[in-house]
PDB file of C-alpha atoms in Angstrom:
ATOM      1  CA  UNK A1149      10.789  -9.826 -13.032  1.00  0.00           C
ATOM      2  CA  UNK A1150       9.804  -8.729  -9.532  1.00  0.00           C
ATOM      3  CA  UNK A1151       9.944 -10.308  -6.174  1.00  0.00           C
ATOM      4  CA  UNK A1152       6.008 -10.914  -6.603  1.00  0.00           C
ATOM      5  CA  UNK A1153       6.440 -12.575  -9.959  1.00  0.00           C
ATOM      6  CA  UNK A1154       9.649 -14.738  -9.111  1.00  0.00           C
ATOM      7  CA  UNK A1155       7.314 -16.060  -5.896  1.00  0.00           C
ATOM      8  CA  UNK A1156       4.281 -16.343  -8.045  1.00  0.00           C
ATOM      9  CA  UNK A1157       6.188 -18.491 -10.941  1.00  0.00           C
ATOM     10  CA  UNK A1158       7.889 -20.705  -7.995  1.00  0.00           C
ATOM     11  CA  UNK A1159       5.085 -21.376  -5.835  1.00  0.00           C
ATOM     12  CA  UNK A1160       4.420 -25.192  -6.258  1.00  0.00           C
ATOM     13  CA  UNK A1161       5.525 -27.400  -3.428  1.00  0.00           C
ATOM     14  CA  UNK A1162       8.518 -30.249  -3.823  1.00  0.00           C
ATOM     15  CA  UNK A1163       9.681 -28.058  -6.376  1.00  0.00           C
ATOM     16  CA  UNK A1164      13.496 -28.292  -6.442  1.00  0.00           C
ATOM     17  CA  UNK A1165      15.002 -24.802  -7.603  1.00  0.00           C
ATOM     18  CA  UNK A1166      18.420 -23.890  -7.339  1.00  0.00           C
ATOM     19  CA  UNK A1167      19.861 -21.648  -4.516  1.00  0.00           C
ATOM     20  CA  UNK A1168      19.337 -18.128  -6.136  1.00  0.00           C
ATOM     21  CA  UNK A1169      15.967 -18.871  -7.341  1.00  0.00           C
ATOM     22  CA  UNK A1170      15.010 -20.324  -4.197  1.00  0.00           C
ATOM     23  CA  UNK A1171      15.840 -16.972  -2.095  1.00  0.00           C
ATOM     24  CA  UNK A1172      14.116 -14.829  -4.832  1.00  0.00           C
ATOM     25  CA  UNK A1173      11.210 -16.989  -4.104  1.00  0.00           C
ATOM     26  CA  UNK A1174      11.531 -16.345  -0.538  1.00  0.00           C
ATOM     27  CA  UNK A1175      12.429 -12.965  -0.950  1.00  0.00           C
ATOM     28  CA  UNK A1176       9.242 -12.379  -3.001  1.00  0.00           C
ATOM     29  CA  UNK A1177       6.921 -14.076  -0.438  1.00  0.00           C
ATOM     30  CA  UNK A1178       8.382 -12.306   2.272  1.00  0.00           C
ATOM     31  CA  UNK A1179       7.646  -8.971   0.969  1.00  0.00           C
ATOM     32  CA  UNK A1180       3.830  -9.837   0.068  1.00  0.00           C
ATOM     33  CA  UNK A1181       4.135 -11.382   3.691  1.00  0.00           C
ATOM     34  CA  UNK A1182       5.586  -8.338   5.297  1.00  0.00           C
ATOM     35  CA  UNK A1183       3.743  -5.466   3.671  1.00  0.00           C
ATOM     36  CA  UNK A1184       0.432  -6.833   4.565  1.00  0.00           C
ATOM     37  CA  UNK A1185       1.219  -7.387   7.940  1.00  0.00           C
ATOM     38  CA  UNK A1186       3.976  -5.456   8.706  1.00  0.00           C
ATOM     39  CA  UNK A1187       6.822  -6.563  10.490  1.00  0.00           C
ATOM     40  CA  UNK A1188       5.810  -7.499  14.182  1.00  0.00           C
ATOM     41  CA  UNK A1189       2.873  -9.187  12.874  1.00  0.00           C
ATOM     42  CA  UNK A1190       4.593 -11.673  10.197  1.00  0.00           C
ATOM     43  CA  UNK A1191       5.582 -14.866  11.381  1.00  0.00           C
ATOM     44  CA  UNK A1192       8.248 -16.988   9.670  1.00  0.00           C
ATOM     45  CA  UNK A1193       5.282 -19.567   9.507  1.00  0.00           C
ATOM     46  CA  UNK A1194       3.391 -17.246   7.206  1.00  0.00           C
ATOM     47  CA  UNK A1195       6.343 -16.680   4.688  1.00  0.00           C
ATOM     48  CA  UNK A1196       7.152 -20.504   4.711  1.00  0.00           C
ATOM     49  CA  UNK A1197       3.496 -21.182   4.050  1.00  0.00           C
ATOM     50  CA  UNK A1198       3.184 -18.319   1.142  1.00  0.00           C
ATOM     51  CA  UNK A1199       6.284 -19.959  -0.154  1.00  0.00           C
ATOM     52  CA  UNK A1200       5.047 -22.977  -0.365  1.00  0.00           C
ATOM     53  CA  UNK A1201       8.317 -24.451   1.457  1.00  0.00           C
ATOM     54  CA  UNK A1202       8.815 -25.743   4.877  1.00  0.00           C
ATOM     55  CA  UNK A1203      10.804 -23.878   7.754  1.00  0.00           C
ATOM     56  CA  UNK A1204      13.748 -25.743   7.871  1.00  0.00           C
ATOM     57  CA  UNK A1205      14.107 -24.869   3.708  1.00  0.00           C
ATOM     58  CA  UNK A1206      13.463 -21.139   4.668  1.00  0.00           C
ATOM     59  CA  UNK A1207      15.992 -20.825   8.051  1.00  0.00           C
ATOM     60  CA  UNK A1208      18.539 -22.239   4.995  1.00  0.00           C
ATOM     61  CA  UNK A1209      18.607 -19.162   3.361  1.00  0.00           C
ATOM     62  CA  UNK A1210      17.458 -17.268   6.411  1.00  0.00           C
ATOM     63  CA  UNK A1211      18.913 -17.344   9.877  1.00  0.00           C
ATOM     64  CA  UNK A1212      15.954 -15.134  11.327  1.00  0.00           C
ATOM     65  CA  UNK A1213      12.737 -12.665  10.665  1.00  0.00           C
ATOM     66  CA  UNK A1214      15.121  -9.879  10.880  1.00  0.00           C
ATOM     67  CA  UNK A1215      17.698 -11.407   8.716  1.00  0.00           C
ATOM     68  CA  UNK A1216      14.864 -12.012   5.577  1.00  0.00           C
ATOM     69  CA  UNK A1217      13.641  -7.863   6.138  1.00  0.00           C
ATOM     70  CA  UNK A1218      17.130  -6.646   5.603  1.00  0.00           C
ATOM     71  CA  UNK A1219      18.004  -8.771   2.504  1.00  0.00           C
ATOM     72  CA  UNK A1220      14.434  -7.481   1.378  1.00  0.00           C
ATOM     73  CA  UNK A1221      15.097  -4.195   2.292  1.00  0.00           C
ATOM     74  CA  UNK A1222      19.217  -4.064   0.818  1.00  0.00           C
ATOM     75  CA  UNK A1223      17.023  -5.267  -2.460  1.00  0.00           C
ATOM     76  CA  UNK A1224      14.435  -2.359  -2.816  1.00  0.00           C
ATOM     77  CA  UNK A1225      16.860   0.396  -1.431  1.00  0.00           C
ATOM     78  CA  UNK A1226      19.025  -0.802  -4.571  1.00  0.00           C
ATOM     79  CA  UNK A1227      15.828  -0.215  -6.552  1.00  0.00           C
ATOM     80  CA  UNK A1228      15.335   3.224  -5.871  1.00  0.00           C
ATOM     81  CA  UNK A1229      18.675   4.212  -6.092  1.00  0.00           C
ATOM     82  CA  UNK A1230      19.449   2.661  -9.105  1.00  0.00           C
ATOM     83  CA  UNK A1231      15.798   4.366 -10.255  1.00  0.00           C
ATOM     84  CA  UNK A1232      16.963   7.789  -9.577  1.00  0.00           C
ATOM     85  CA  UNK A1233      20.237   7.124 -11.015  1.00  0.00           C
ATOM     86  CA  UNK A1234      18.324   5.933 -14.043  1.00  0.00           C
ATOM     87  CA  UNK A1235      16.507   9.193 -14.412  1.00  0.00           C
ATOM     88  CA  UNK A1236      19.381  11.324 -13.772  1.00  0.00           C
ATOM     89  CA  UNK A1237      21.280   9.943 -16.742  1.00  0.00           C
ATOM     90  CA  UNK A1238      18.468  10.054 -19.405  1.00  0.00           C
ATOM     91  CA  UNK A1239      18.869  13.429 -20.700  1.00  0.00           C
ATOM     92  CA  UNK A1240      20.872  16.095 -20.517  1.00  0.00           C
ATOM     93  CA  UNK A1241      17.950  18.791 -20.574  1.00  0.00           C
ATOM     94  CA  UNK A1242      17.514  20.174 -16.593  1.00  0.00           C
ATOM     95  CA  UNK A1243      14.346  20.547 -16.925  1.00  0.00           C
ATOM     96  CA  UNK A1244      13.707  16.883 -18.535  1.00  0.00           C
ATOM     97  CA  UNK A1245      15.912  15.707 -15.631  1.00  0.00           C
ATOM     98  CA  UNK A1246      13.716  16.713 -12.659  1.00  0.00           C
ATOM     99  CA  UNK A1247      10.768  15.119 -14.581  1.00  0.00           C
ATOM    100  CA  UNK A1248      12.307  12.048 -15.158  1.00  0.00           C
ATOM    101  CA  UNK A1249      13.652  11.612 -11.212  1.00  0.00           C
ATOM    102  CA  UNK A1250      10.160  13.047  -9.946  1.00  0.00           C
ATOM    103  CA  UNK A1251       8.719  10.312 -11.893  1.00  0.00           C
ATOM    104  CA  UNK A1252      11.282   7.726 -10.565  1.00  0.00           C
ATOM    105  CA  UNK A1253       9.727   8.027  -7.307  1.00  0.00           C
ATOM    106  CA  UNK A1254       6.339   8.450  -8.260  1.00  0.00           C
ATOM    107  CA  UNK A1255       7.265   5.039 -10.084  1.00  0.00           C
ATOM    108  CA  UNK A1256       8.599   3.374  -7.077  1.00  0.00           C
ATOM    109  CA  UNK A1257       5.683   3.942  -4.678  1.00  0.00           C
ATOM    110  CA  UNK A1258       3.344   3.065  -6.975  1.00  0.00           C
ATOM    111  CA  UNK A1259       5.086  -0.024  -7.851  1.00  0.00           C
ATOM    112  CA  UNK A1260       1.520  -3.072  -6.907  1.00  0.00           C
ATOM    113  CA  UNK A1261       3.771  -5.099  -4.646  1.00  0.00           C
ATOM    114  CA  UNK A1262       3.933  -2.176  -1.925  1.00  0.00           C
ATOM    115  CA  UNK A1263       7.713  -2.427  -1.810  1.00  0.00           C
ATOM    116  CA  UNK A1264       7.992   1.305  -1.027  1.00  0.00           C
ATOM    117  CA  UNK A1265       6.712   1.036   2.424  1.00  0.00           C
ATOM    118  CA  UNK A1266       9.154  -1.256   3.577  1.00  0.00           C
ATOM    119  CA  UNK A1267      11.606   1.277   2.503  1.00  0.00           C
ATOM    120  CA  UNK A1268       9.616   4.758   3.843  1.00  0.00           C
ATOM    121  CA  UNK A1269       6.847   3.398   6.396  1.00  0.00           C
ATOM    122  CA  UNK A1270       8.562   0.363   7.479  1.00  0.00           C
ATOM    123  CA  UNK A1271       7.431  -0.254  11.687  1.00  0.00           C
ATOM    124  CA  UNK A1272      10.493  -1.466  12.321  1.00  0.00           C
ATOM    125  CA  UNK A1273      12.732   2.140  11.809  1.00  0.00           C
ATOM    126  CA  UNK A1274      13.976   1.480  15.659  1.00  0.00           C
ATOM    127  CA  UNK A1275      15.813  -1.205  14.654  1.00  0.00           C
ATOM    128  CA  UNK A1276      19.505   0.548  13.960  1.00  0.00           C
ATOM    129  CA  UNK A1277      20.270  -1.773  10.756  1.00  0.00           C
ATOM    130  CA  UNK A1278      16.492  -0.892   9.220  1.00  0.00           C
ATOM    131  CA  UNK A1279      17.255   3.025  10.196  1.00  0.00           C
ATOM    132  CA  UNK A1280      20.892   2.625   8.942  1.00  0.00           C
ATOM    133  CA  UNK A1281      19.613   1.482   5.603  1.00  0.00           C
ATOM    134  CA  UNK A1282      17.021   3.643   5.225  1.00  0.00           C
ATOM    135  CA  UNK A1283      18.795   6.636   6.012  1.00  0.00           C
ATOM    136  CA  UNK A1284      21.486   5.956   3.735  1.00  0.00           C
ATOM    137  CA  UNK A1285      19.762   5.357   0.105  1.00  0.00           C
ATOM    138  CA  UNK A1286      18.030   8.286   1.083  1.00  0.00           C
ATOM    139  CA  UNK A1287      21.689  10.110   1.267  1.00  0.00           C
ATOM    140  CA  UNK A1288      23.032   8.387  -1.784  1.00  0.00           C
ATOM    141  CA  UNK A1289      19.765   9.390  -3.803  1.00  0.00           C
ATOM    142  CA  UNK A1290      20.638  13.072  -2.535  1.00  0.00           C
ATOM    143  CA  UNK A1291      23.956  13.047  -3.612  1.00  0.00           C
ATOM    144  CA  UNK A1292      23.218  11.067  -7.173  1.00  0.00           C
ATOM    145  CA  UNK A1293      20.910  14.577  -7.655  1.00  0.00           C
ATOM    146  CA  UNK A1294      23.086  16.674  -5.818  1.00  0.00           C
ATOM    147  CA  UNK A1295      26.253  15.770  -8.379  1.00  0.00           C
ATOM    148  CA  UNK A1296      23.806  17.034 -11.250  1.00  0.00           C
ATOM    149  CA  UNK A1297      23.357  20.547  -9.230  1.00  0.00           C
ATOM    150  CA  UNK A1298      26.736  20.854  -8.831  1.00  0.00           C
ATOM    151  CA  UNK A1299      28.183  20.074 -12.217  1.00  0.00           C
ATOM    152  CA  UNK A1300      26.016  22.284 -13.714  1.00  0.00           C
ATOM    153  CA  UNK A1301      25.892  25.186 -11.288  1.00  0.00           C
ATOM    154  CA  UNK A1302      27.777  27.811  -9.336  1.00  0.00           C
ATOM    155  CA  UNK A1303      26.920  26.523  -6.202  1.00  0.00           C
ATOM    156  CA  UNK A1304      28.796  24.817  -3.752  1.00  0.00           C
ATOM    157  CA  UNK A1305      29.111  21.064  -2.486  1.00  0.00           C
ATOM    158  CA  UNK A1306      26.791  21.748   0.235  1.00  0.00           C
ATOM    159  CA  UNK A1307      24.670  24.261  -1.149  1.00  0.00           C
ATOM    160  CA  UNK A1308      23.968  21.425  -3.699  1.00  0.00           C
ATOM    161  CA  UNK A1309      23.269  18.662  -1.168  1.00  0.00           C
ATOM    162  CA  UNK A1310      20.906  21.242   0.862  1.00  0.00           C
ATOM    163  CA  UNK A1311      18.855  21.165  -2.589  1.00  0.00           C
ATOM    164  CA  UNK A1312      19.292  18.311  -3.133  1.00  0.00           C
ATOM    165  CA  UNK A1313      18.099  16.733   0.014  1.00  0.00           C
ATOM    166  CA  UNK A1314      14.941  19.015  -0.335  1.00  0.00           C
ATOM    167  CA  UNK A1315      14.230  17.812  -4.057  1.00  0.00           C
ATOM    168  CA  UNK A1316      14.417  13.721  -2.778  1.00  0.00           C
ATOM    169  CA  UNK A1317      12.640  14.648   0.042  1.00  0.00           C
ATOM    170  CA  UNK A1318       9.642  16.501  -1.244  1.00  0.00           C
ATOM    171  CA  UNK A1319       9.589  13.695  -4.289  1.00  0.00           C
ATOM    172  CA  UNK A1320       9.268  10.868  -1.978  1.00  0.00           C
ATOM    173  CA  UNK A1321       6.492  12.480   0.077  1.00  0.00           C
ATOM    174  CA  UNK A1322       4.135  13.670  -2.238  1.00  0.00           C
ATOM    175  CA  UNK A1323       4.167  10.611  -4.552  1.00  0.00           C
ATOM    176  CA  UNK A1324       3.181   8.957  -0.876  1.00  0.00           C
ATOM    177  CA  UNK A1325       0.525  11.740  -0.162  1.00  0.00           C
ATOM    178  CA  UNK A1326      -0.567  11.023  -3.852  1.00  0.00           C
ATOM    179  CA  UNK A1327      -0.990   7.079  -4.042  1.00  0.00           C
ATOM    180  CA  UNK A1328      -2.534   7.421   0.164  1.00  0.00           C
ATOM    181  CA  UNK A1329      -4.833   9.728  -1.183  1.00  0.00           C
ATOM    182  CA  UNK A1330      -6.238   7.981  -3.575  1.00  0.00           C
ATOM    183  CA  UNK A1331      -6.074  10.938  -5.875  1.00  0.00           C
ATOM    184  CA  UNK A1332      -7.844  11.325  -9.179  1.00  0.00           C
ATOM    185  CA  UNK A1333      -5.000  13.116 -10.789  1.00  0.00           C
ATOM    186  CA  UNK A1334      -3.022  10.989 -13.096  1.00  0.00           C
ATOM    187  CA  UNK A1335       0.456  10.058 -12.262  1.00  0.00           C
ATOM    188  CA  UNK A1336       1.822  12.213 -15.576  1.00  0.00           C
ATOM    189  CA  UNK A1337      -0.031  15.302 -14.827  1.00  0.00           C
ATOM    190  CA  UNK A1338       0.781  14.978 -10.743  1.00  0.00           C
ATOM    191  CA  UNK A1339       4.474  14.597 -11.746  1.00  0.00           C
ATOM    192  CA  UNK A1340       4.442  17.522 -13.934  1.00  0.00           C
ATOM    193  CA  UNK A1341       2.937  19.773 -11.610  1.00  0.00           C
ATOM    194  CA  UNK A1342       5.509  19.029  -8.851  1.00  0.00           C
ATOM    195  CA  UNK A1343       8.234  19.240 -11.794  1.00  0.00           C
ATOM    196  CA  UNK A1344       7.007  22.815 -12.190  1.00  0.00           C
ATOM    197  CA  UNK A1345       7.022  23.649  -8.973  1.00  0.00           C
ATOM    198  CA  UNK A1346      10.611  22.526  -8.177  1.00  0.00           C
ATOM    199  CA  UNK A1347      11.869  23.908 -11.701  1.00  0.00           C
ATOM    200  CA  UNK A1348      10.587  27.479 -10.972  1.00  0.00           C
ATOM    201  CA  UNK A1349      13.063  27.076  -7.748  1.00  0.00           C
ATOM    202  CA  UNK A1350      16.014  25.211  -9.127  1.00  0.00           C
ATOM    203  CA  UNK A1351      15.889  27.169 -12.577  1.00  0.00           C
ATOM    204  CA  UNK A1352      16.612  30.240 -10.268  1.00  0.00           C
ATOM    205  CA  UNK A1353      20.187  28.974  -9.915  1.00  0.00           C
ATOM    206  CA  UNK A1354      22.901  30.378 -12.560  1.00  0.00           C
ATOM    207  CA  UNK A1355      25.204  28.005 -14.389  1.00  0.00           C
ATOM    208  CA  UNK A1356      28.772  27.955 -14.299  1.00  0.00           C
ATOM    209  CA  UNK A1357      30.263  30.621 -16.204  1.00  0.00           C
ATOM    210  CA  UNK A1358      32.343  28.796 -18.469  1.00  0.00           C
ATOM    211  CA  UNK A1359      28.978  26.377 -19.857  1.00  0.00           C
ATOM    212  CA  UNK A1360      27.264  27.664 -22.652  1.00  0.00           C
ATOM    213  CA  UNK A1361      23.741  27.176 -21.458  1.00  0.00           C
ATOM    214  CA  UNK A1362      21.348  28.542 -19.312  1.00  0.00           C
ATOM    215  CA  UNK A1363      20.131  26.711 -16.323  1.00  0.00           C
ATOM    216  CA  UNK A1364      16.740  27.594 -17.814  1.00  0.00           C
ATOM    217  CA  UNK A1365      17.313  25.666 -20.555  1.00  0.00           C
ATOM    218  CA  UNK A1366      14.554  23.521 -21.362  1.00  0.00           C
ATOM    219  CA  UNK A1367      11.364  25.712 -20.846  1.00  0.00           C
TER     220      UNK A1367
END
């Protein structure tokens, strides 16, 4: 269930919820709250009201605005990573690989409840703990895909995080530039023809001499 649906299926007033449900219900209005107005323009009013709870109920769970964005934020930057993770570890064919954690972050971004820009076009990336955060599931998606490279490869630590880097960074953008857009190409066919263009790079790279298979393995 997301943080939309846990707010949507604990919306009544004077309803008495226990604590964990009650901060997934806040969470979840917060981030309906926050990525339609952004940060500066949300007002702890508004997420108490979209709650359906008073102020004093949310500032129990809460201390402050900035407080409620970063548990928001910890929660989504978990998302993604775990995504990626996901895709990394559901097959063992290369090629398959940088499909499936293309996809991951086509997936994410075009997730309906927006959760994406609080991670990538958040208007709050002055603030160090927002910048922090967002800089560092970033990194750990990197190295999640820059493990794979170097398992299978004869490249280095940090030849494999310098690919790395430029695989999570072109993924993240272009799945933006494609839901922005508005384009009419599918998701599938939009994640296969960035798959192809990233596998005619990485594909390029020779395995370790002692495995059995070819990088290429998978065409």
């Amino acid at each position: 269930m997301t943080a939309i649906e846990q707010t949507e299926a604990a919306r009544p007033r004077g309803t008495r919820l226990p604590r964990r449900a009650r901060r997934n219900q806040l969470l979840g209005a917060a981030q309906e709250v926050f990525v339609a107005q952004g940060y500066h323009s949300a007002a702890m009013d508004d997420i108490a009201e979209r709650a359906g709870v008073s102020k004093p109920v949310l500032y129990q769970h809460f201390p402050g605005k900035l407080e409620l964005y970063l548990a928001l934020l910890d929660q989504h930057c978990e998302a993604l990573l775990q995504a990626v993770r996901t895709a990394l570890a559901s097959t063992t064919d290369n090629k398959l690989r940088v499909e499936a954690t293309m996809d991951a972050y086509f997936a994410y971004v075009e997730d309906e409840g927006g959760a994406f820009r609080l991670v990538f076009e958040s208007d709050l990336t002055n603030e160090p703990a927002v910048r922090e955060r967002v800089d560092r599931v970033s990194l750990q998606c990197a190295e999640a895909i820059s493990d794979v490279i170097a398992e299978d490869t004869n490249l280095s630590k940090d030849e494999s995080m310098l690919l790395a880097v430029g695989l999570g960074g072109v993924s993240q953008v272009v799945a933006r530039y494609w839901l922005s857009s508005e384009s009419a190409i599918p998701r599938d066919k939009a994640v296969a023809l960035l798959t192809s263009l990233a596998w005619r790079g990485i594909a390029g790279f020779p395995l370790h001499p002692t495995d059995g298979q070819s990088v290429t393995d998978g065409d």
